[in-house]
mmCIF file of C-alpha atoms in Angstrom:
data_model
loop_
_atom_site.group_PDB
_atom_site.id
_atom_site.type_symbol
_atom_site.label_atom_id
_atom_site.label_comp_id
_atom_site.label_asym_id
_atom_site.label_seq_id
_atom_site.Cartn_x
_atom_site.Cartn_y
_atom_site.Cartn_z
ATOM 1 C CA SER A 520 0.000 0.000 0.000
ATOM 2 C CA LEU A 521 1.023 3.628 -0.355
ATOM 3 C CA LYS A 522 1.009 3.932 3.446
ATOM 4 C CA THR A 523 3.493 1.043 3.791
ATOM 5 C CA ALA A 524 5.736 2.473 1.066
ATOM 6 C CA LYS A 525 5.760 5.847 2.847
ATOM 7 C CA THR A 526 6.628 4.188 6.169
ATOM 8 C CA PHE A 527 9.756 2.682 4.587
ATOM 9 C CA GLY A 528 10.567 5.833 2.595
ATOM 10 C CA VAL A 529 10.113 4.020 -0.725
ATOM 11 C CA LEU A 530 9.464 6.134 -3.807
ATOM 12 C CA SER A 531 7.348 4.496 -6.472
ATOM 13 C CA SER A 532 6.043 5.191 -9.941
ATOM 14 C CA PRO A 533 4.088 2.845 -12.224
ATOM 15 C CA ASN A 534 7.295 1.375 -13.646
ATOM 16 C CA LYS A 535 9.850 1.501 -10.802
ATOM 17 C CA HIS A 536 10.414 1.430 -7.047
ATOM 18 C CA VAL A 537 13.306 3.163 -5.290
ATOM 19 C CA TYR A 538 14.389 1.640 -1.952
ATOM 20 C CA PRO A 539 16.442 3.866 0.384
ATOM 21 C CA TYR A 540 19.386 2.676 2.482
ATOM 22 C CA TYR A 541 20.452 4.773 5.449
ATOM 23 C CA ASN A 542 23.779 5.492 7.086
ATOM 24 C CA ASN A 543 22.745 6.863 10.499
ATOM 25 C CA ASN A 544 19.772 9.089 9.576
ATOM 26 C CA GLU A 545 20.873 9.995 6.061
ATOM 27 C CA VAL A 546 20.023 8.186 2.829
ATOM 28 C CA SER A 547 23.407 7.237 1.403
ATOM 29 C CA ALA A 548 22.364 4.637 -1.188
ATOM 30 C CA THR A 549 19.344 3.492 -3.159
ATOM 31 C CA LYS A 550 18.332 0.345 -4.961
ATOM 32 C CA THR A 551 15.939 0.740 -7.888
ATOM 33 C CA ARG A 552 13.680 -2.065 -9.123
ATOM 34 C CA GLU A 553 12.117 -1.928 -12.569
ATOM 35 C CA VAL A 554 8.617 -3.331 -12.178
ATOM 36 C CA ASP A 555 8.230 -4.852 -15.652
ATOM 37 C CA THR A 556 11.677 -6.412 -16.035
ATOM 38 C CA LYS A 557 12.355 -7.010 -12.306
ATOM 39 C CA LYS A 558 15.882 -5.704 -12.907
ATOM 40 C CA PHE A 559 17.732 -3.959 -10.083
ATOM 41 C CA TYR A 560 20.354 -1.261 -10.138
ATOM 42 C CA SER A 561 22.026 0.602 -7.305
ATOM 43 C CA GLY A 562 23.319 4.091 -6.654
ATOM 44 C CA GLY A 563 25.231 5.822 -3.875
ATOM 45 C CA ASN A 564 27.454 4.346 -1.195
ATOM 46 C CA PHE A 565 26.288 1.218 0.682
ATOM 47 C CA GLU A 566 29.267 1.345 3.069
ATOM 48 C CA GLY A 567 27.924 1.669 6.628
ATOM 49 C CA THR A 568 24.268 1.260 5.662
ATOM 50 C CA GLY A 569 22.006 -1.054 7.633
ATOM 51 C CA LEU A 570 19.481 -3.618 6.476
ATOM 52 C CA PHE A 571 16.514 -2.294 4.493
ATOM 53 C CA GLY A 572 14.122 -0.751 7.032
ATOM 54 C CA GLU A 573 16.608 -0.858 9.902
ATOM 55 C CA GLN A 574 16.381 2.930 10.381
ATOM 56 C CA LEU A 575 12.762 2.507 11.569
ATOM 57 C CA TYR A 576 13.785 0.439 14.582
ATOM 58 C CA ARG A 577 17.267 1.618 15.568
ATOM 59 C CA ASN A 578 18.054 1.433 19.287
ATOM 60 C CA THR A 579 14.749 -0.296 20.041
ATOM 61 C CA GLY A 580 15.338 -4.042 20.279
ATOM 62 C CA GLY A 581 12.283 -6.018 21.298
ATOM 63 C CA LYS A 582 10.611 -9.405 21.205
ATOM 64 C CA TYR A 583 10.420 -10.196 17.467
ATOM 65 C CA LEU A 584 12.397 -9.265 14.365
ATOM 66 C CA THR A 585 11.535 -10.719 10.959
ATOM 67 C CA ILE A 586 14.169 -10.678 8.223
ATOM 68 C CA THR A 587 13.182 -11.236 4.595
ATOM 69 C CA GLU A 588 15.249 -11.738 1.469
ATOM 70 C CA GLY A 589 13.972 -8.653 -0.379
ATOM 71 C CA GLU A 590 12.598 -5.176 0.203
ATOM 72 C CA PHE A 591 9.155 -5.901 -1.241
ATOM 73 C CA ASP A 592 8.804 -8.898 1.084
ATOM 74 C CA ALA A 593 9.736 -6.806 4.135
ATOM 75 C CA MET A 594 7.003 -4.312 3.291
ATOM 76 C CA ALA A 595 4.538 -7.182 2.704
ATOM 77 C CA VAL A 596 5.270 -8.655 6.162
ATOM 78 C CA HIS A 597 4.957 -5.212 7.758
ATOM 79 C CA GLN A 598 1.559 -4.766 6.111
ATOM 80 C CA MET A 599 0.246 -8.251 6.970
ATOM 81 C CA PHE A 600 1.174 -7.723 10.642
ATOM 82 C CA GLY A 601 -0.173 -4.168 10.684
ATOM 83 C CA GLY A 602 3.259 -2.853 11.684
ATOM 84 C CA LYS A 603 3.124 -4.725 14.999
ATOM 85 C CA TRP A 604 6.738 -6.021 14.959
ATOM 86 C CA ALA A 605 10.028 -5.030 13.403
ATOM 87 C CA VAL A 606 10.751 -6.282 9.902
ATOM 88 C CA VAL A 607 13.781 -5.654 7.695
ATOM 89 C CA SER A 608 15.327 -7.220 4.609
ATOM 90 C CA LEU A 609 18.740 -8.190 3.350
ATOM 91 C CA LYS A 610 20.323 -5.531 1.169
ATOM 92 C CA ARG A 611 22.241 -7.745 -1.276
ATOM 93 C CA GLY A 612 20.043 -10.855 -1.552
ATOM 94 C CA CYS A 613 20.530 -14.355 -0.181
ATOM 95 C CA ALA A 614 24.016 -14.854 -1.681
ATOM 96 C CA SER A 615 25.314 -12.145 0.702
ATOM 97 C CA ALA A 616 22.978 -12.907 3.604
ATOM 98 C CA VAL A 617 25.696 -13.690 6.163
ATOM 99 C CA LYS A 618 27.675 -10.565 5.212
ATOM 100 C CA ASP A 619 24.560 -8.356 5.479
ATOM 101 C CA ILE A 620 23.647 -9.761 8.903
ATOM 102 C CA ARG A 621 27.215 -9.496 10.230
ATOM 103 C CA GLU A 622 27.245 -5.802 9.262
ATOM 104 C CA SER A 623 24.078 -5.284 11.364
ATOM 105 C CA ILE A 624 24.770 -7.885 14.061
ATOM 106 C CA GLU A 625 24.232 -5.588 17.062
ATOM 107 C CA PHE A 626 20.856 -4.497 15.699
ATOM 108 C CA VAL A 627 19.769 -8.102 15.016
ATOM 109 C CA GLU A 628 21.016 -9.497 18.347
ATOM 110 C CA ALA A 629 19.038 -6.800 20.233
ATOM 111 C CA TYR A 630 15.878 -8.854 19.532
ATOM 112 C CA GLU A 631 14.807 -11.866 21.594
ATOM 113 C CA ASN A 632 13.533 -13.825 18.584
ATOM 114 C CA VAL A 633 14.613 -13.570 14.951
ATOM 115 C CA VAL A 634 12.317 -15.093 12.309
ATOM 116 C CA LEU A 635 13.946 -15.675 8.932
ATOM 117 C CA ALA A 636 11.298 -15.479 6.195
ATOM 118 C CA PHE A 637 13.605 -16.076 3.231
ATOM 119 C CA ASP A 638 12.316 -17.256 -0.144
ATOM 120 C CA ASN A 639 10.896 -20.751 -0.388
ATOM 121 C CA ASP A 640 13.627 -22.111 -2.659
ATOM 122 C CA ASP A 641 16.922 -23.955 -2.162
ATOM 123 C CA ALA A 642 19.045 -20.786 -2.192
ATOM 124 C CA GLY A 643 16.778 -19.000 0.302
ATOM 125 C CA GLN A 644 16.590 -21.910 2.736
ATOM 126 C CA LYS A 645 20.352 -22.527 2.564
ATOM 127 C CA ALA A 646 20.992 -18.823 3.299
ATOM 128 C CA ALA A 647 18.554 -18.962 6.247
ATOM 129 C CA ARG A 648 20.509 -21.852 7.814
ATOM 130 C CA GLN A 649 23.813 -20.009 7.269
ATOM 131 C CA VAL A 650 22.446 -16.883 8.984
ATOM 132 C CA ALA A 651 20.971 -18.922 11.867
ATOM 133 C CA ARG A 652 24.442 -20.364 12.572
ATOM 134 C CA ILE A 653 25.982 -16.947 13.264
ATOM 135 C CA LEU A 654 23.273 -15.805 15.710
ATOM 136 C CA LYS A 655 23.043 -16.753 19.386
ATOM 137 C CA PRO A 656 21.717 -20.298 19.958
ATOM 138 C CA ASN A 657 17.924 -20.784 20.136
ATOM 139 C CA LYS A 658 17.262 -17.216 18.975
ATOM 140 C CA THR A 659 16.503 -17.957 15.330
ATOM 141 C CA LYS A 660 13.401 -19.482 13.785
ATOM 142 C CA ILE A 661 13.216 -20.406 10.090
ATOM 143 C CA MET A 662 9.826 -19.936 8.485
ATOM 144 C CA SER A 663 8.429 -22.367 5.903
ATOM 145 C CA PHE A 664 5.958 -20.928 3.435
ATOM 146 C CA PRO A 665 2.823 -22.914 2.604
ATOM 147 C CA ILE A 666 3.036 -24.994 -0.592
ATOM 148 C CA GLY A 667 2.572 -22.852 -3.690
ATOM 149 C CA PHE A 668 3.989 -19.633 -2.192
ATOM 150 C CA LYS A 669 7.506 -18.384 -2.883
ATOM 151 C CA ASP A 670 7.662 -15.448 -0.463
ATOM 152 C CA ALA A 671 5.744 -12.955 1.695
ATOM 153 C CA ASN A 672 4.863 -10.741 -1.261
ATOM 154 C CA ASP A 673 3.223 -13.739 -2.976
ATOM 155 C CA MET A 674 1.024 -14.259 0.069
ATOM 156 C CA LEU A 675 0.097 -10.576 0.385
ATOM 157 C CA ARG A 676 -0.873 -10.352 -3.305
ATOM 158 C CA GLN A 677 -3.101 -13.415 -2.950
ATOM 159 C CA ASN A 678 -4.667 -12.026 0.232
ATOM 160 C CA LYS A 679 -3.370 -14.886 2.391
ATOM 161 C CA HIS A 680 -2.707 -12.795 5.515
ATOM 162 C CA LYS A 681 -4.110 -15.391 7.919
ATOM 163 C CA GLU A 682 -2.091 -18.220 6.349
ATOM 164 C CA PHE A 683 1.065 -16.114 6.498
ATOM 165 C CA VAL A 684 0.567 -15.335 10.190
ATOM 166 C CA GLU A 685 -0.024 -19.042 10.943
ATOM 167 C CA ALA A 686 3.151 -20.029 9.046
ATOM 168 C CA TRP A 687 5.102 -17.292 10.851
ATOM 169 C CA TRP A 688 3.998 -18.534 14.294
ATOM 170 C CA SER A 689 4.834 -22.112 13.209
ATOM 171 C CA ALA A 690 8.441 -21.230 12.299
ATOM 172 C CA LYS A 691 10.842 -23.815 13.711
ATOM 173 C CA THR A 692 13.723 -22.891 16.032
ATOM 174 C CA TYR A 693 17.047 -23.591 14.344
ATOM 175 C CA THR A 694 19.403 -25.949 16.147
ATOM 176 C CA PRO A 695 22.602 -27.141 14.467
ATOM 177 C CA SER A 696 22.628 -30.916 13.939
ATOM 178 C CA GLY A 697 24.644 -32.755 16.520
ATOM 179 C CA VAL A 698 24.074 -30.150 19.221
ATOM 180 C CA ILE A 699 21.674 -30.961 22.038
ATOM 181 C CA ASN A 700 20.686 -28.695 24.858
ATOM 182 C CA VAL A 701 21.951 -29.184 28.405
ATOM 183 C CA SER A 702 18.666 -30.472 29.855
ATOM 184 C CA GLU A 703 18.485 -33.203 27.163
ATOM 185 C CA ALA A 704 22.087 -34.222 27.869
ATOM 186 C CA ARG A 705 21.410 -34.346 31.619
ATOM 187 C CA THR A 706 18.285 -36.508 31.163
ATOM 188 C CA ASP A 707 20.148 -38.846 28.804
ATOM 189 C CA PHE A 708 23.025 -39.243 31.262
ATOM 190 C CA PHE A 709 20.617 -39.854 34.181
ATOM 191 C CA ASN A 710 18.730 -42.530 32.193
ATOM 192 C CA ARG A 711 21.983 -44.364 31.344
ATOM 193 C CA GLU A 712 23.107 -44.297 34.993
ATOM 194 C CA GLN A 713 19.801 -45.858 36.104
ATOM 195 C CA LYS A 714 20.242 -48.895 33.798
#
């Protein structure tokens, strides 16, 4: 919606969207998306910029942060949740997900729970697992989109707000394979000692 675009400082015309990236409180770079061709091009200096939308929540922290793969998806999540919780997106796509998160690590770690709503494809899910590994244990949940939906924008366009919210709440906490929590280890040890 126009209201959501204004919230994120996005400029739009019928054939393109311009996404701003901030360094402190100043726009220092933009990414432009051509609507028809879906091509992207960038301008300005991305050095020192945060994640897309990060300027809206700086120094706040809180209970939930959702991170998407793209700007349009971040705005879609914001709209489907009515702006209730913080949502940002990667700035360079899933191939640079770990780099983008590392550059904003203090911002991301200020939240109790981080939900990764990356695209429902191999590249997106692989990037989500890579990001989950660099965040504090048990903080990260990886969202699975319902069958037939690629991303949050897909769900917004098809008016599947309720289904998105259900999938978001059902996101599974990431735990690296081979790592068990202390209470499980203690129970296991106790059970072996009893035999």
